[in-house]
GROMACS .gro file of C-alpha atoms in nm:
model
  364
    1UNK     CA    1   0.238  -3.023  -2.139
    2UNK     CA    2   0.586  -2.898  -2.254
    3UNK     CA    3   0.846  -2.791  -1.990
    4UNK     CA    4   0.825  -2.440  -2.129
    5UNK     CA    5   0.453  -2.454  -2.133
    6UNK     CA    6   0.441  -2.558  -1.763
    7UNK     CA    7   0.618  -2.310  -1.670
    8UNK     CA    8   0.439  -2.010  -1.818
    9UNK     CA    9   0.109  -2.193  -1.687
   10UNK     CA   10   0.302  -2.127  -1.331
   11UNK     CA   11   0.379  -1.820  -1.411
   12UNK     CA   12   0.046  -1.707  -1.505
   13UNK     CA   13  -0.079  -1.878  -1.198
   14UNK     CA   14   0.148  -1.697  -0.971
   15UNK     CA   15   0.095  -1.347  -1.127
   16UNK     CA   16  -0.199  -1.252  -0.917
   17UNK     CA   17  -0.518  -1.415  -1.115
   18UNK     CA   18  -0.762  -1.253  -0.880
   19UNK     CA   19  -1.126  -1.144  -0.863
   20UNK     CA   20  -1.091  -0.814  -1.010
   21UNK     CA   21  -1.317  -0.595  -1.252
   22UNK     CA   22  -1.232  -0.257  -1.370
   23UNK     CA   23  -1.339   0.135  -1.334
   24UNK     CA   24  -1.711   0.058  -1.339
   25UNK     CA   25  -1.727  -0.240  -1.216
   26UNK     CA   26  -1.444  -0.077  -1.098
   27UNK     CA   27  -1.133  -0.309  -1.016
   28UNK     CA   28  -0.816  -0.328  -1.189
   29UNK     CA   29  -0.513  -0.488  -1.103
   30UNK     CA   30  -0.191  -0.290  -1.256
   31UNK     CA   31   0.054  -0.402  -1.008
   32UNK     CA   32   0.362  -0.279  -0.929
   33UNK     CA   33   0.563  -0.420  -0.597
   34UNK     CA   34   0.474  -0.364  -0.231
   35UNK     CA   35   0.618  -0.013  -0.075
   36UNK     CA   36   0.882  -0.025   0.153
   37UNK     CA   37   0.732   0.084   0.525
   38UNK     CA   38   1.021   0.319   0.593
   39UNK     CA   39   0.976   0.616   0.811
   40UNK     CA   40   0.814   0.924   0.566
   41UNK     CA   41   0.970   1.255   0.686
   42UNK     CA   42   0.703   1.539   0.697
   43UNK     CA   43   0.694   1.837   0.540
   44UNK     CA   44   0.785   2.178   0.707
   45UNK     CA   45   0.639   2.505   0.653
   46UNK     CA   46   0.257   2.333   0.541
   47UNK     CA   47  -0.074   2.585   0.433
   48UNK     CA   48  -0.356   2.582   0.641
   49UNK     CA   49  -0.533   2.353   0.682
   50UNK     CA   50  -0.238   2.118   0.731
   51UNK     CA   51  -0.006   2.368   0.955
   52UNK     CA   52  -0.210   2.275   1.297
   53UNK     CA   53  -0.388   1.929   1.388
   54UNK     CA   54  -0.368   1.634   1.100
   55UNK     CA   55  -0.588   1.632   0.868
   56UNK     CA   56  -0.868   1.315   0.865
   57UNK     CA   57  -0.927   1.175   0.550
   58UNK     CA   58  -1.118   0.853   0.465
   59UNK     CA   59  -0.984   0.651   0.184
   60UNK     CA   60  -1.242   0.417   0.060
   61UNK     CA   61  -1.147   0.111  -0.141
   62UNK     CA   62  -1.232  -0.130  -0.358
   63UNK     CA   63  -0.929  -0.363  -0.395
   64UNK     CA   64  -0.883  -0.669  -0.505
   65UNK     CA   65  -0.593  -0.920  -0.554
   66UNK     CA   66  -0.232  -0.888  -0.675
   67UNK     CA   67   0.003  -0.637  -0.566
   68UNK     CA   68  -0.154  -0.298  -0.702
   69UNK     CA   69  -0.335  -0.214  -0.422
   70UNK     CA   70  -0.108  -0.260  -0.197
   71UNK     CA   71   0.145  -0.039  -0.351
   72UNK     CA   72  -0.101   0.210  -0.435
   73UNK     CA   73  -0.220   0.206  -0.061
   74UNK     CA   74   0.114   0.215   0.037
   75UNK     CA   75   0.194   0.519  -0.195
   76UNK     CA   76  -0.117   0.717  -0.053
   77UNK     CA   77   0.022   0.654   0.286
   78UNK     CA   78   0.333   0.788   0.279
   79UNK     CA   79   0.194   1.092   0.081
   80UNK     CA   80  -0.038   1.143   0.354
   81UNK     CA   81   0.234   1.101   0.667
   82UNK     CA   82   0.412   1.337   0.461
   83UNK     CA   83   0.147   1.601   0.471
   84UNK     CA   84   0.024   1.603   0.794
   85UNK     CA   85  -0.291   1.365   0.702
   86UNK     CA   86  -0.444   1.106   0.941
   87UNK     CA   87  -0.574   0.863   0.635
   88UNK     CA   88  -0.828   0.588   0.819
   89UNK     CA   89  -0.889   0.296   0.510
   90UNK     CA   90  -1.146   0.112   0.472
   91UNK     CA   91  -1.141  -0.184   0.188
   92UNK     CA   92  -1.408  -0.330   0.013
   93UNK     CA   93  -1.203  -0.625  -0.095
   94UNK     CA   94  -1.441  -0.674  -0.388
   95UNK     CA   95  -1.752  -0.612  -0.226
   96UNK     CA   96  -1.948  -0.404  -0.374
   97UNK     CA   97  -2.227  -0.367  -0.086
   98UNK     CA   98  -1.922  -0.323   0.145
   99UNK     CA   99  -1.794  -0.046  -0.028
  100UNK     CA  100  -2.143   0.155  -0.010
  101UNK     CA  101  -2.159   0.086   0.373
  102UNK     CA  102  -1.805   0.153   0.392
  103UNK     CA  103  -1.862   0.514   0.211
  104UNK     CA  104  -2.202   0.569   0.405
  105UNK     CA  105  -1.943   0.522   0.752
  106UNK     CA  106  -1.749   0.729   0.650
  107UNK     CA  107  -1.918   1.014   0.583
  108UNK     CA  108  -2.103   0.968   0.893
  109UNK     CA  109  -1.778   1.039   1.062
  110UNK     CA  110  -1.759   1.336   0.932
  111UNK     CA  111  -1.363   1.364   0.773
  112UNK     CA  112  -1.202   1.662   0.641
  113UNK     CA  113  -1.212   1.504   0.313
  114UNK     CA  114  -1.299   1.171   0.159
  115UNK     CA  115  -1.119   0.972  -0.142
  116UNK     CA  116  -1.268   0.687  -0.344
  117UNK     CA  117  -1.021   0.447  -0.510
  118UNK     CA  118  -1.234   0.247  -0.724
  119UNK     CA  119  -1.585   0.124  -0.732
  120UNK     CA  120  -1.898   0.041  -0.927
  121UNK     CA  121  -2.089   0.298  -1.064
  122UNK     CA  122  -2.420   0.283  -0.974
  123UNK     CA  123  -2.320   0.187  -0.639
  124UNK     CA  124  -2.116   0.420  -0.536
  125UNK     CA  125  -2.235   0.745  -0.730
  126UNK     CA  126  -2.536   0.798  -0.502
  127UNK     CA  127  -2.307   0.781  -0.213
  128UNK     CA  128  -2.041   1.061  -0.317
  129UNK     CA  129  -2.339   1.283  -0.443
  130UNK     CA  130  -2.469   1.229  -0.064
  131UNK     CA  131  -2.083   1.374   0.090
  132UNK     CA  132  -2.055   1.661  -0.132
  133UNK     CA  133  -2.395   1.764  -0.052
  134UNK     CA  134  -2.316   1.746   0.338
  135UNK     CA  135  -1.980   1.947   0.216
  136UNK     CA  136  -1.710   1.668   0.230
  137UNK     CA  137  -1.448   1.768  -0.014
  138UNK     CA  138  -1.417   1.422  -0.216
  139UNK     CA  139  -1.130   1.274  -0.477
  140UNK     CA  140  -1.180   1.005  -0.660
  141UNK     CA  141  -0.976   0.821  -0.855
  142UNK     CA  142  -1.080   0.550  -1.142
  143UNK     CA  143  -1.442   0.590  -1.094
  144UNK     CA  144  -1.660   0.655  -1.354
  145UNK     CA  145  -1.934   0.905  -1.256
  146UNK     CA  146  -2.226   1.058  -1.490
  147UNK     CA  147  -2.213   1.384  -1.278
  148UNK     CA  148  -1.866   1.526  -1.150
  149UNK     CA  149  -2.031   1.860  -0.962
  150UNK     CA  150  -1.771   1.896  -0.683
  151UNK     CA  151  -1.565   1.616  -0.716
  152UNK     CA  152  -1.199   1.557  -0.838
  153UNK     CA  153  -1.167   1.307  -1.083
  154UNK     CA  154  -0.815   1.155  -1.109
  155UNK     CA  155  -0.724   0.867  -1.345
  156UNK     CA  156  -0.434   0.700  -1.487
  157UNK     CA  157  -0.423   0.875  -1.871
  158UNK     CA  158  -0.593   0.550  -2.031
  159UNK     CA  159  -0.586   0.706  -2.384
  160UNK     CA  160  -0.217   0.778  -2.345
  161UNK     CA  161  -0.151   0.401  -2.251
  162UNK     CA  162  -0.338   0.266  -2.530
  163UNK     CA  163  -0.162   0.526  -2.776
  164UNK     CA  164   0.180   0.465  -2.617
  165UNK     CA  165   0.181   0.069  -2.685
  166UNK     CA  166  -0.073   0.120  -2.979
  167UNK     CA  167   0.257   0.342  -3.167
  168UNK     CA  168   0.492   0.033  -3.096
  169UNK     CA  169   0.268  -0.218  -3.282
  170UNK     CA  170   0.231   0.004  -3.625
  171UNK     CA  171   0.613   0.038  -3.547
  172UNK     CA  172   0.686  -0.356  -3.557
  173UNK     CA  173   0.421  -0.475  -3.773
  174UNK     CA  174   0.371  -0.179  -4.007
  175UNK     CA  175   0.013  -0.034  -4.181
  176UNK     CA  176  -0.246  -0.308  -4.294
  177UNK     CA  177  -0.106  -0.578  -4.056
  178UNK     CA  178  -0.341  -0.815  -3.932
  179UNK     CA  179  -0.432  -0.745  -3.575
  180UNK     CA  180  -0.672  -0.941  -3.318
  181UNK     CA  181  -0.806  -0.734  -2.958
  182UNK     CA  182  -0.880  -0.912  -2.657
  183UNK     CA  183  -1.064  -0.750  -2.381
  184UNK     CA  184  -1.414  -0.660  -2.274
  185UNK     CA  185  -1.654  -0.411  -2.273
  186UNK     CA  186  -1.852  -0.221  -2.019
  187UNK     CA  187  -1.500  -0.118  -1.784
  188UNK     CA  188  -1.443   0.229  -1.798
  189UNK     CA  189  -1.082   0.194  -1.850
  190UNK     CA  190  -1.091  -0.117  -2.151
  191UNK     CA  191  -1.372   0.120  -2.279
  192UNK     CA  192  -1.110   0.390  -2.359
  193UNK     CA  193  -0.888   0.229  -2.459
  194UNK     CA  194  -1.048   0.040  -2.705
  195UNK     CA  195  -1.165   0.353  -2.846
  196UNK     CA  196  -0.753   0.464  -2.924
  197UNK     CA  197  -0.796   0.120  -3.097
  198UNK     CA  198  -1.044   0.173  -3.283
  199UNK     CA  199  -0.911   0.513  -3.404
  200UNK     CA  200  -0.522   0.356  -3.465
  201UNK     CA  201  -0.681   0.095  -3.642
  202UNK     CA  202  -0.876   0.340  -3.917
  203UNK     CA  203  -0.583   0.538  -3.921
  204UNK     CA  204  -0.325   0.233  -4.020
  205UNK     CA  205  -0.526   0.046  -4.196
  206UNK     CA  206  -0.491  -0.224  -3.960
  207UNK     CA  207  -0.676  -0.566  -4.058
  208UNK     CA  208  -0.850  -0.633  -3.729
  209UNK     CA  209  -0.965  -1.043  -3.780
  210UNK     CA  210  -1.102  -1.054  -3.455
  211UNK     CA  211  -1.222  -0.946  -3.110
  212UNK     CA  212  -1.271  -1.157  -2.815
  213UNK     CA  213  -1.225  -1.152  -2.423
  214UNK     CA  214  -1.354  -1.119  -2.096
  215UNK     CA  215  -1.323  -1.007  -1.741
  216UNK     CA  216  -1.413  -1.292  -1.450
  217UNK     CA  217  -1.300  -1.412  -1.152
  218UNK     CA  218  -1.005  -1.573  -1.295
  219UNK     CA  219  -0.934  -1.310  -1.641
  220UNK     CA  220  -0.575  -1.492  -1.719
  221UNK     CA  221  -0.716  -1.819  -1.734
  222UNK     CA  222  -1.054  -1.774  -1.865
  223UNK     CA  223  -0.935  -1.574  -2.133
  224UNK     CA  224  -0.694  -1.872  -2.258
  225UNK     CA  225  -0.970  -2.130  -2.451
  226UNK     CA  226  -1.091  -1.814  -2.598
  227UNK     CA  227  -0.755  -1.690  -2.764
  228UNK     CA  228  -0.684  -2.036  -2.860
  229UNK     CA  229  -0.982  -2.059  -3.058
  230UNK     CA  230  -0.949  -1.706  -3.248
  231UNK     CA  231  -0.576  -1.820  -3.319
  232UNK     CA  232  -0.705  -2.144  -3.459
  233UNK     CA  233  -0.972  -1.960  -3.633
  234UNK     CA  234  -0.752  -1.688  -3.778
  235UNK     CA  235  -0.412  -1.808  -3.830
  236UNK     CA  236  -0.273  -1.516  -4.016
  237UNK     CA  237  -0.282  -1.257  -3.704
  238UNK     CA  238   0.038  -1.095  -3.639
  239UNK     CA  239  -0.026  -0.899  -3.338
  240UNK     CA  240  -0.270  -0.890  -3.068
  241UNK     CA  241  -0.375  -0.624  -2.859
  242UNK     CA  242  -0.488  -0.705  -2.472
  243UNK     CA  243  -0.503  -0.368  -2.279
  244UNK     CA  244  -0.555  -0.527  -1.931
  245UNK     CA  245  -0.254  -0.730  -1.767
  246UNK     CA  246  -0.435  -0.998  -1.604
  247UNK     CA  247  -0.557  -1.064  -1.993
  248UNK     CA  248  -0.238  -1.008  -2.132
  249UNK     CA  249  -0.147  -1.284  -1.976
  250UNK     CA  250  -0.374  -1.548  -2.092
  251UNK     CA  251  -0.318  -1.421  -2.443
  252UNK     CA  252   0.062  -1.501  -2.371
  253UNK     CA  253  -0.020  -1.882  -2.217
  254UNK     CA  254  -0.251  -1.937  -2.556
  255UNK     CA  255   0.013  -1.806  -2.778
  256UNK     CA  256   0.287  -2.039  -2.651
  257UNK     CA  257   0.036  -2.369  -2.606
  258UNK     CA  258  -0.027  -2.294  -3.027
  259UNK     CA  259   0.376  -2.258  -3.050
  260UNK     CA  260   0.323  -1.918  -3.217
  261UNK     CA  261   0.588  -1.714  -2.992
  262UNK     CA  262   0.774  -1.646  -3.305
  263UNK     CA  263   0.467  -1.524  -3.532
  264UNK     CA  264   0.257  -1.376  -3.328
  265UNK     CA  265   0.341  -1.087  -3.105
  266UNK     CA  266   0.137  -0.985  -2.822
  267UNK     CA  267   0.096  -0.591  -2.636
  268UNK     CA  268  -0.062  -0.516  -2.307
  269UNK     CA  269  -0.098  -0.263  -2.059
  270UNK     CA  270   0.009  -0.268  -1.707
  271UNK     CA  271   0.348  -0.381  -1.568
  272UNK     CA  272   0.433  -0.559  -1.234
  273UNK     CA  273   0.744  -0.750  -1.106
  274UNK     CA  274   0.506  -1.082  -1.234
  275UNK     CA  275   0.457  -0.895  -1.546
  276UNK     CA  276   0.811  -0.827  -1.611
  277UNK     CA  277   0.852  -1.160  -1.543
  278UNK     CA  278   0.661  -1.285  -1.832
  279UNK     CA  279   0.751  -1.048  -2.064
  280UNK     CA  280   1.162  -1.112  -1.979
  281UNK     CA  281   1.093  -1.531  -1.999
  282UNK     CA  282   1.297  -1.684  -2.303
  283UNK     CA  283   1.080  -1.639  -2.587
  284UNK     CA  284   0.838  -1.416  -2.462
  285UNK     CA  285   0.589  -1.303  -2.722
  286UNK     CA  286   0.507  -1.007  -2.491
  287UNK     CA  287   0.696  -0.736  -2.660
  288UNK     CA  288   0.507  -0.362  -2.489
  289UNK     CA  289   0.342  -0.289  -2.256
  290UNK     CA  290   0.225   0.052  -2.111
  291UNK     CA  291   0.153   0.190  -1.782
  292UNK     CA  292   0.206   0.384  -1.453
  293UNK     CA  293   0.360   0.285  -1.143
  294UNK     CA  294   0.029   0.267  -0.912
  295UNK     CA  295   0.262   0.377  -0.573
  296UNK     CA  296   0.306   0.713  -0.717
  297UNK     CA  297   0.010   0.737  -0.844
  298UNK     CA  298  -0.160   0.658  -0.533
  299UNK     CA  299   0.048   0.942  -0.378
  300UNK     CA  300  -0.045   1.147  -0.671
  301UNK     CA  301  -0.395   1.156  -0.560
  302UNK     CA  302  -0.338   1.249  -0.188
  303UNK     CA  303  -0.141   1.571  -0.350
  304UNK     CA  304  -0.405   1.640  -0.548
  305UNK     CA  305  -0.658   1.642  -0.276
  306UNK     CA  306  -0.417   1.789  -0.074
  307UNK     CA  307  -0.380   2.074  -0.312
  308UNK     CA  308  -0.750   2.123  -0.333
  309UNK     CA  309  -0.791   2.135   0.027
  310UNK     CA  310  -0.494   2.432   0.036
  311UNK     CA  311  -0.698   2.615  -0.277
  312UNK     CA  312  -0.391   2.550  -0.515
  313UNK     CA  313  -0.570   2.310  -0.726
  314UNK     CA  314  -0.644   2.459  -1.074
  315UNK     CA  315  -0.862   2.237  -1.206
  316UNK     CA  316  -1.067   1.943  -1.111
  317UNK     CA  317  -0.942   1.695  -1.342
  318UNK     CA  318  -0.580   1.512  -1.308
  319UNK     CA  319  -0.486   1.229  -1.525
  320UNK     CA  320  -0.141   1.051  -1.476
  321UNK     CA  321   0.099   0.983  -1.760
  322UNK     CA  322   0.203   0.633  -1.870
  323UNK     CA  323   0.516   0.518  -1.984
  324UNK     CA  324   0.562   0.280  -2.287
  325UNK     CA  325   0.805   0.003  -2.163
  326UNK     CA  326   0.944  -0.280  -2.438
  327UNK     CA  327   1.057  -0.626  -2.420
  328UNK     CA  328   1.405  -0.490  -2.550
  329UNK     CA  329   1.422  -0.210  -2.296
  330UNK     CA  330   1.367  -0.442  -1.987
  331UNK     CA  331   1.627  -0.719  -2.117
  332UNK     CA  332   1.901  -0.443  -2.241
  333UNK     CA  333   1.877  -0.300  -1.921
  334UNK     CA  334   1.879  -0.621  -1.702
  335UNK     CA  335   1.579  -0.492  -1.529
  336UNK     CA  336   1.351  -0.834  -1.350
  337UNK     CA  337   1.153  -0.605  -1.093
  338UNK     CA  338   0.956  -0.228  -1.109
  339UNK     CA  339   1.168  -0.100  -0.859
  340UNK     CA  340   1.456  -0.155  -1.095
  341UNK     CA  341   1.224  -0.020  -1.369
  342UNK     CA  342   1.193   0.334  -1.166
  343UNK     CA  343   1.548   0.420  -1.165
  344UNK     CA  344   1.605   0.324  -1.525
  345UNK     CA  345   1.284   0.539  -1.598
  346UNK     CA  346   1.231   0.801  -1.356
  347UNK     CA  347   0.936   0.945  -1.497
  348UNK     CA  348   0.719   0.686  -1.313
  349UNK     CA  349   0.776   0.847  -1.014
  350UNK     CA  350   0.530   1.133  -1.129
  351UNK     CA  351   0.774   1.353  -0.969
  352UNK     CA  352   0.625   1.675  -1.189
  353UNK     CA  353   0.259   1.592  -1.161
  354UNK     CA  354   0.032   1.775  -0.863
  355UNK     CA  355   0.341   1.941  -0.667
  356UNK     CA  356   0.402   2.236  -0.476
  357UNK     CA  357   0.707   2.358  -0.328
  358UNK     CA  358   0.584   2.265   0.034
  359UNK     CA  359   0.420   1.942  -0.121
  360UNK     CA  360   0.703   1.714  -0.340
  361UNK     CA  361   0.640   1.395  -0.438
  362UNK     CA  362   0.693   1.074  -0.203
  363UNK     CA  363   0.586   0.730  -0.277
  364UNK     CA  364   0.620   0.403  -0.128
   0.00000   0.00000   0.00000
């Protein structure tokens, strides 16, 4: 192994290679650095219900690995001290029984509301149909669910991500390039965005010589022998897409192991301080990437439900915007970690998205 190659195999090993799925199996690991635990000032002059005692609201999880989760839990926290909420957590950790007892618990306990970060389908669904029929308000957020009857549905804009980094491919490669995807079916979120693919694909004419990928309990590195092996098999692909960091960065390690850092130029979804990390290394054929920064989001979805619980929410559907971030961008700017990223693109901070003039945005 090559100096370089060792260390991008440390890199990848150190970016948070984790026991994750995605929305519907319902795990997905975005990351973006831990929140800061500094004090949260509260709001003055709150609607009822928040204006007397806090507010209890269950936040039930299922997390997994890497540092999304905490920075989304840490960005629903400090939303919620903000608001007068008394958020009790309870994480699955990647336990899909867990999370059904977990939700069962807490609607047992009776909360003024209940939110639902994640989670598999079929699990879960049963379980949120049982709290809005005992007349729990409930939010969740990256779960897929066949019937939506009282719920609020919040999601990071997948089709916007995909269509963001998507643009910046055609850009650098131009119509009728040859193009290879990596990712996996059956995970809500890879599921749309492979269908921008698909459509970007028609549309440009793109030459798409292969599809491959997977989702496991180690996505970077299983997903290495299989992008080595389309590579070998198709050695004319310019551009690969892999819509899922933790992929993204086995399609990197294979990439550099076949020496093809200068022909072959990879686009993913999701950024992190790791991430950036990858993407800034000395010939880096990361070049996009697209995504949201999961501590606002995660205080995104406490407004929302905090909106809905004041009867300002106008409509039960809120999708947060991504941002399309490039290899130039990060090294022009000098930028090596997300908080870095946030002040050289505020937009992150979802600062416009579910507010109110009593309820502004605060994030870890």
């Amino acid at each position: 192994m090559s100096v370089r190659s060792h260390r991008w195999a440390t890199l990848v090993a150190t970016a948070g290679i984790a026991a994750l799925a995605l929305t519907g199996c319902a795990q997905q690991n975005t990351a973006a650095p831990a929140a800061s635990a500094a004090p949260v000032q509260k709001a003055e002059n709150l609607p009822a219900p928040f204006d007397g005692a806090p507010v209890k609201v269950a936040l039930v999880q299922q997390s997994g690995a890497g540092d999304f989760f905490t920075a989304w839990t840490a960005g629903a926290k400090a939303q919620a001290a903000a608001v007068n909420i008394d958020l009790t957590v309870y994480d699955a950790r990647n336990d899909n029984a867990k999370q059904a007892s977990d939700l069962e618990q807490a609607i047992a306990a009776k909360p003024d509301a209940i939110i639902v970060d994640h989670g598999q389908t079929d699990t879960i669904e049963p379980r949120v149909r049982e709290a809005v029929d005992a007349g729990i308000p409930v939010i969740v957020y990256d779960l897929a669910l066949e019937d939506t009857t009282g719920v609020v549905v919040t999601s990071q804009s997948d089709a916007s991500m995909a269509q963001g980094v998507l643009d910046q491919l055609v850009k650098d490669n131009g119509e009728g390039a040859k193009v290879g995807l990596v990712s996996a079916e059956g995970f809500a979120p890879l599921d749309r965005r492979k269908k921008v693919w698909d459509e970007v694909v028609a549309k440009n004419g793109l030459d798409q010589l292969f599809f491959t990928g997977k989702v496991t309990e180690s996505t970077a590195t299983d997903n290495i022998p299989l992008v080595d092996a389309a590579l070998k098999a198709n050695p004319g692909v310019q551009a690969i897409f892999a819509p899922y960091d933790e992929i993204t960065k086995g399609v990197v390690q294979a990439v550099l192991q076949n020496n093809l850092q200068d022909k072959v130029k990879v686009y993913g979804i999701d950024i992190s301080n790791a991430d950036i990390e990858v993407i800034t290394a000395d010939g880096s054929p990361w070049v996009a990437t697209s995504a949201t920064d999961p501590s606002a989001v995660g205080a995104g979805v406490v407004r929302a439900l905090a909106l809905k619980l004041a009867g300002q929410l106008t409509e039960d559907t809120v999708q947060f915007p991504a941002v399309t971030i490039t290899r130039d961008f990060l090294i022009e700017k000098g930028i090596t970690n997300v908080a870095q990223l946030r002040e050289a693109e505020p937009s992150l901070l979802l600062n416009d998205t579910v507010v109110a003039d009593w309820l502004p945005a605060v994030s870890g």
